[in-house]
Amino acid sequence: MKKILLLSDTHSHIDETILKYVAQADEVWHAGDIGDLNVTDIIKKLKPLRCVYGNIDDAKARLEFPLHNRFLCENVSVWITHIGGYPGKYNPNIREEMISNPPKLFICGHSHILKVMFDKKNNLLHMNPGAAGKSGFHQMRTMLRFVIDDDKIKDLEIIEIGKK
């Protein structure tokens, strides 16, 4: 069983509230637009980190993190990318692989809109944690927390960090 903290779109911002939730997780997953790598450096000192780079991330971030991160957590296949779209409107660059080799859990960021929905067509759960940073049009800073236990994704919680 693993407790996961999922965040995205930090845009160089990390604070004590985010770090409080990092400390409670077994792993932290970041869906891109890190901004300053100081954010991921701090997280990596505390917990294992799985991360992708986003469209605002520089060459250093792109050297350290992949565009797509596919892995197995417990018995759940996971795919994290920054600009992925959502069920019915996946990014054209990934649509073919999404159909031919769908994960059980598909995660993206980019939109700053928290969204969790089940894709019946591809039999997968889609998650976007919204934005944990202070840059962008969102009003509330958000993250997601959940548990992966064998092949089950459960105990999903929305974390509202506060107004930006």
PDB file of C-alpha atoms in Angstrom:
ATOM      1  CA  MET A   1       0.000   0.000   0.000  1.00  0.00           C
ATOM      2  CA  LYS A   2       1.281   3.470  -0.941  1.00  0.00           C
ATOM      3  CA  LYS A   3      -0.018   6.885   0.071  1.00  0.00           C
ATOM      4  CA  ILE A   4       0.401   9.251  -2.873  1.00  0.00           C
ATOM      5  CA  LEU A   5       0.429  13.048  -2.905  1.00  0.00           C
ATOM      6  CA  LEU A   6      -0.253  14.361  -6.421  1.00  0.00           C
ATOM      7  CA  LEU A   7       0.500  17.948  -7.353  1.00  0.00           C
ATOM      8  CA  SER A   8       1.130  19.979 -10.464  1.00  0.00           C
ATOM      9  CA  ASP A   9       1.806  23.473 -11.721  1.00  0.00           C
ATOM     10  CA  THR A  10       3.828  24.691  -8.755  1.00  0.00           C
ATOM     11  CA  HIS A  11       5.425  27.370 -10.977  1.00  0.00           C
ATOM     12  CA  SER A  12       8.419  27.693  -8.596  1.00  0.00           C
ATOM     13  CA  HIS A  13       6.265  27.854  -5.450  1.00  0.00           C
ATOM     14  CA  ILE A  14       6.578  25.558  -2.445  1.00  0.00           C
ATOM     15  CA  ASP A  15       5.513  26.371   1.098  1.00  0.00           C
ATOM     16  CA  GLU A  16       5.049  24.827   4.547  1.00  0.00           C
ATOM     17  CA  THR A  17       1.469  23.739   3.787  1.00  0.00           C
ATOM     18  CA  ILE A  18       2.570  21.731   0.749  1.00  0.00           C
ATOM     19  CA  LEU A  19       5.486  20.291   2.736  1.00  0.00           C
ATOM     20  CA  LYS A  20       3.137  19.212   5.550  1.00  0.00           C
ATOM     21  CA  TYR A  21       1.294  16.988   3.041  1.00  0.00           C
ATOM     22  CA  VAL A  22       4.563  15.812   1.465  1.00  0.00           C
ATOM     23  CA  ALA A  23       5.622  14.545   4.904  1.00  0.00           C
ATOM     24  CA  GLN A  24       2.425  12.466   5.206  1.00  0.00           C
ATOM     25  CA  ALA A  25       2.875  10.708   1.833  1.00  0.00           C
ATOM     26  CA  ASP A  26       4.885   7.640   0.876  1.00  0.00           C
ATOM     27  CA  GLU A  27       5.546   9.089  -2.607  1.00  0.00           C
ATOM     28  CA  VAL A  28       5.012  12.451  -4.269  1.00  0.00           C
ATOM     29  CA  TRP A  29       4.022  12.715  -7.931  1.00  0.00           C
ATOM     30  CA  HIS A  30       4.374  16.027  -9.804  1.00  0.00           C
ATOM     31  CA  ALA A  31       2.612  16.471 -13.153  1.00  0.00           C
ATOM     32  CA  GLY A  32       4.822  19.240 -14.537  1.00  0.00           C
ATOM     33  CA  ASP A  33       5.306  23.004 -14.686  1.00  0.00           C
ATOM     34  CA  ILE A  34       7.725  22.745 -11.801  1.00  0.00           C
ATOM     35  CA  GLY A  35       9.337  26.120 -12.413  1.00  0.00           C
ATOM     36  CA  ASP A  36      12.435  26.370 -10.228  1.00  0.00           C
ATOM     37  CA  LEU A  37      14.008  22.938  -9.611  1.00  0.00           C
ATOM     38  CA  ASN A  38      14.400  23.988  -5.983  1.00  0.00           C
ATOM     39  CA  VAL A  39      10.779  22.760  -5.641  1.00  0.00           C
ATOM     40  CA  THR A  40      11.610  19.198  -6.666  1.00  0.00           C
ATOM     41  CA  ASP A  41      14.974  19.255  -4.859  1.00  0.00           C
ATOM     42  CA  ILE A  42      13.178  20.004  -1.568  1.00  0.00           C
ATOM     43  CA  ILE A  43      10.581  17.279  -2.177  1.00  0.00           C
ATOM     44  CA  LYS A  44      13.251  14.697  -3.139  1.00  0.00           C
ATOM     45  CA  LYS A  45      15.047  15.274   0.178  1.00  0.00           C
ATOM     46  CA  LEU A  46      11.852  14.264   2.002  1.00  0.00           C
ATOM     47  CA  LYS A  47      10.159  11.591  -0.128  1.00  0.00           C
ATOM     48  CA  PRO A  48      10.537   9.576  -3.336  1.00  0.00           C
ATOM     49  CA  LEU A  49       9.435  11.728  -6.283  1.00  0.00           C
ATOM     50  CA  ARG A  50       8.029  10.822  -9.683  1.00  0.00           C
ATOM     51  CA  CYS A  51       7.827  13.827 -11.961  1.00  0.00           C
ATOM     52  CA  VAL A  52       7.496  15.045 -15.548  1.00  0.00           C
ATOM     53  CA  TYR A  53       8.456  18.372 -17.043  1.00  0.00           C
ATOM     54  CA  GLY A  54       5.863  20.843 -18.276  1.00  0.00           C
ATOM     55  CA  ASN A  55       5.711  23.494 -20.958  1.00  0.00           C
ATOM     56  CA  ILE A  56       7.207  26.247 -18.740  1.00  0.00           C
ATOM     57  CA  ASP A  57      10.107  24.102 -17.548  1.00  0.00           C
ATOM     58  CA  ASP A  58      13.608  24.886 -18.756  1.00  0.00           C
ATOM     59  CA  ALA A  59      16.355  22.708 -20.235  1.00  0.00           C
ATOM     60  CA  LYS A  60      17.642  21.689 -16.785  1.00  0.00           C
ATOM     61  CA  ALA A  61      14.214  20.315 -15.826  1.00  0.00           C
ATOM     62  CA  ARG A  62      13.927  18.565 -19.197  1.00  0.00           C
ATOM     63  CA  LEU A  63      17.260  16.865 -18.598  1.00  0.00           C
ATOM     64  CA  GLU A  64      16.229  15.692 -15.141  1.00  0.00           C
ATOM     65  CA  PHE A  65      12.630  14.634 -15.809  1.00  0.00           C
ATOM     66  CA  PRO A  66      10.874  12.965 -18.765  1.00  0.00           C
ATOM     67  CA  LEU A  67       7.922  14.275 -20.798  1.00  0.00           C
ATOM     68  CA  HIS A  68       6.050  11.025 -20.093  1.00  0.00           C
ATOM     69  CA  ASN A  69       6.511   8.855 -17.028  1.00  0.00           C
ATOM     70  CA  ARG A  70       4.969   5.389 -17.253  1.00  0.00           C
ATOM     71  CA  PHE A  71       5.452   3.016 -14.345  1.00  0.00           C
ATOM     72  CA  LEU A  72       3.802   0.437 -12.124  1.00  0.00           C
ATOM     73  CA  CYS A  73       2.835   1.407  -8.571  1.00  0.00           C
ATOM     74  CA  GLU A  74       1.788  -1.689  -6.657  1.00  0.00           C
ATOM     75  CA  ASN A  75      -0.325  -3.348  -9.395  1.00  0.00           C
ATOM     76  CA  VAL A  76      -1.609  -0.150 -11.005  1.00  0.00           C
ATOM     77  CA  SER A  77      -0.159   1.007 -14.318  1.00  0.00           C
ATOM     78  CA  VAL A  78       0.327   4.779 -14.233  1.00  0.00           C
ATOM     79  CA  TRP A  79       1.031   7.341 -16.946  1.00  0.00           C
ATOM     80  CA  ILE A  80       1.931  10.910 -15.975  1.00  0.00           C
ATOM     81  CA  THR A  81       2.380  13.661 -18.559  1.00  0.00           C
ATOM     82  CA  HIS A  82       1.874  17.407 -18.369  1.00  0.00           C
ATOM     83  CA  ILE A  83      -0.371  18.172 -21.355  1.00  0.00           C
ATOM     84  CA  GLY A  84      -2.581  15.117 -21.686  1.00  0.00           C
ATOM     85  CA  GLY A  85      -6.120  16.369 -22.048  1.00  0.00           C
ATOM     86  CA  TYR A  86      -8.972  14.374 -20.556  1.00  0.00           C
ATOM     87  CA  PRO A  87     -11.434  11.645 -21.561  1.00  0.00           C
ATOM     88  CA  GLY A  88     -12.942  12.438 -24.929  1.00  0.00           C
ATOM     89  CA  LYS A  89     -10.366  15.194 -25.525  1.00  0.00           C
ATOM     90  CA  TYR A  90      -6.931  13.620 -25.154  1.00  0.00           C
ATOM     91  CA  ASN A  91      -3.919  15.403 -26.581  1.00  0.00           C
ATOM     92  CA  PRO A  92      -3.525  14.254 -30.219  1.00  0.00           C
ATOM     93  CA  ASN A  93       0.153  13.417 -29.511  1.00  0.00           C
ATOM     94  CA  ILE A  94      -0.844  10.660 -27.064  1.00  0.00           C
ATOM     95  CA  ARG A  95      -4.260   9.569 -28.336  1.00  0.00           C
ATOM     96  CA  GLU A  96      -3.000   6.563 -30.316  1.00  0.00           C
ATOM     97  CA  GLU A  97      -0.994   5.127 -27.414  1.00  0.00           C
ATOM     98  CA  MET A  98      -3.866   5.865 -25.015  1.00  0.00           C
ATOM     99  CA  ILE A  99      -6.110   3.647 -27.151  1.00  0.00           C
ATOM    100  CA  SER A 100      -3.571   0.889 -27.869  1.00  0.00           C
ATOM    101  CA  ASN A 101      -1.943   0.752 -24.410  1.00  0.00           C
ATOM    102  CA  PRO A 102      -4.048   2.565 -21.804  1.00  0.00           C
ATOM    103  CA  PRO A 103      -2.849   2.797 -18.200  1.00  0.00           C
ATOM    104  CA  LYS A 104      -5.172   2.170 -15.271  1.00  0.00           C
ATOM    105  CA  LEU A 105      -4.411   5.686 -13.959  1.00  0.00           C
ATOM    106  CA  PHE A 106      -3.752   8.625 -16.294  1.00  0.00           C
ATOM    107  CA  ILE A 107      -2.467  11.853 -14.737  1.00  0.00           C
ATOM    108  CA  CYS A 108      -1.822  15.243 -16.249  1.00  0.00           C
ATOM    109  CA  GLY A 109      -1.594  18.885 -15.216  1.00  0.00           C
ATOM    110  CA  HIS A 110      -1.432  22.048 -17.337  1.00  0.00           C
ATOM    111  CA  SER A 111      -5.044  23.263 -17.179  1.00  0.00           C
ATOM    112  CA  HIS A 112      -4.912  24.382 -13.503  1.00  0.00           C
ATOM    113  CA  ILE A 113      -8.383  22.788 -13.274  1.00  0.00           C
ATOM    114  CA  LEU A 114      -8.815  20.018 -10.723  1.00  0.00           C
ATOM    115  CA  LYS A 115     -10.582  17.142 -12.461  1.00  0.00           C
ATOM    116  CA  VAL A 116     -11.056  13.472 -11.614  1.00  0.00           C
ATOM    117  CA  MET A 117     -13.145  11.376 -13.969  1.00  0.00           C
ATOM    118  CA  PHE A 118     -13.483   7.804 -15.142  1.00  0.00           C
ATOM    119  CA  ASP A 119     -12.912   7.105 -18.820  1.00  0.00           C
ATOM    120  CA  LYS A 120     -15.353   4.284 -19.601  1.00  0.00           C
ATOM    121  CA  LYS A 121     -14.124   3.915 -23.179  1.00  0.00           C
ATOM    122  CA  ASN A 122     -10.511   3.233 -22.142  1.00  0.00           C
ATOM    123  CA  ASN A 123     -11.336   1.798 -18.694  1.00  0.00           C
ATOM    124  CA  LEU A 124      -9.046   4.159 -16.793  1.00  0.00           C
ATOM    125  CA  LEU A 125      -9.160   6.805 -14.100  1.00  0.00           C
ATOM    126  CA  HIS A 126      -8.094  10.307 -15.144  1.00  0.00           C
ATOM    127  CA  MET A 127      -6.722  12.767 -12.565  1.00  0.00           C
ATOM    128  CA  ASN A 128      -5.613  16.374 -12.794  1.00  0.00           C
ATOM    129  CA  PRO A 129      -4.726  17.822  -9.371  1.00  0.00           C
ATOM    130  CA  GLY A 130      -5.216  21.444 -10.415  1.00  0.00           C
ATOM    131  CA  ALA A 131      -2.452  23.881  -9.500  1.00  0.00           C
ATOM    132  CA  ALA A 132      -0.477  23.985  -6.238  1.00  0.00           C
ATOM    133  CA  GLY A 133       1.364  27.173  -7.173  1.00  0.00           C
ATOM    134  CA  LYS A 134       0.351  30.805  -7.146  1.00  0.00           C
ATOM    135  CA  SER A 135       0.745  31.618 -10.864  1.00  0.00           C
ATOM    136  CA  GLY A 136      -2.204  31.242 -13.219  1.00  0.00           C
ATOM    137  CA  PHE A 137      -5.915  31.950 -13.410  1.00  0.00           C
ATOM    138  CA  HIS A 138      -7.050  29.454 -10.747  1.00  0.00           C
ATOM    139  CA  GLN A 139      -8.473  30.871  -7.535  1.00  0.00           C
ATOM    140  CA  MET A 140      -7.909  27.923  -5.156  1.00  0.00           C
ATOM    141  CA  ARG A 141      -4.595  26.070  -4.928  1.00  0.00           C
ATOM    142  CA  THR A 142      -5.237  22.305  -4.926  1.00  0.00           C
ATOM    143  CA  MET A 143      -3.585  18.885  -4.720  1.00  0.00           C
ATOM    144  CA  LEU A 144      -4.891  15.317  -4.571  1.00  0.00           C
ATOM    145  CA  ARG A 145      -4.103  12.574  -2.087  1.00  0.00           C
ATOM    146  CA  PHE A 146      -4.996   8.909  -2.527  1.00  0.00           C
ATOM    147  CA  VAL A 147      -3.921   5.367  -1.736  1.00  0.00           C
ATOM    148  CA  ILE A 148      -2.849   2.645  -4.139  1.00  0.00           C
ATOM    149  CA  ASP A 149      -3.393  -0.764  -2.576  1.00  0.00           C
ATOM    150  CA  ASP A 150      -2.488  -3.672  -4.849  1.00  0.00           C
ATOM    151  CA  ASP A 151      -4.629  -2.961  -7.943  1.00  0.00           C
ATOM    152  CA  LYS A 152      -7.016  -0.498  -6.263  1.00  0.00           C
ATOM    153  CA  ILE A 153      -7.008   3.297  -6.213  1.00  0.00           C
ATOM    154  CA  LYS A 154      -8.878   4.421  -3.122  1.00  0.00           C
ATOM    155  CA  ASP A 155      -9.351   7.007  -0.375  1.00  0.00           C
ATOM    156  CA  LEU A 156      -9.138   9.928  -2.815  1.00  0.00           C
ATOM    157  CA  GLU A 157      -9.072  13.347  -1.146  1.00  0.00           C
ATOM    158  CA  ILE A 158      -9.052  16.854  -2.573  1.00  0.00           C
ATOM    159  CA  ILE A 159      -6.690  19.129  -0.676  1.00  0.00           C
ATOM    160  CA  GLU A 160      -7.444  22.831  -0.896  1.00  0.00           C
ATOM    161  CA  ILE A 161      -4.236  24.586   0.063  1.00  0.00           C
ATOM    162  CA  GLY A 162      -5.842  28.014   0.072  1.00  0.00           C
ATOM    163  CA  LYS A 163      -6.375  31.030  -2.143  1.00  0.00           C
ATOM    164  CA  LYS A 164      -3.431  32.048  -4.280  1.00  0.00           C
TER     165      LYS A 164
END
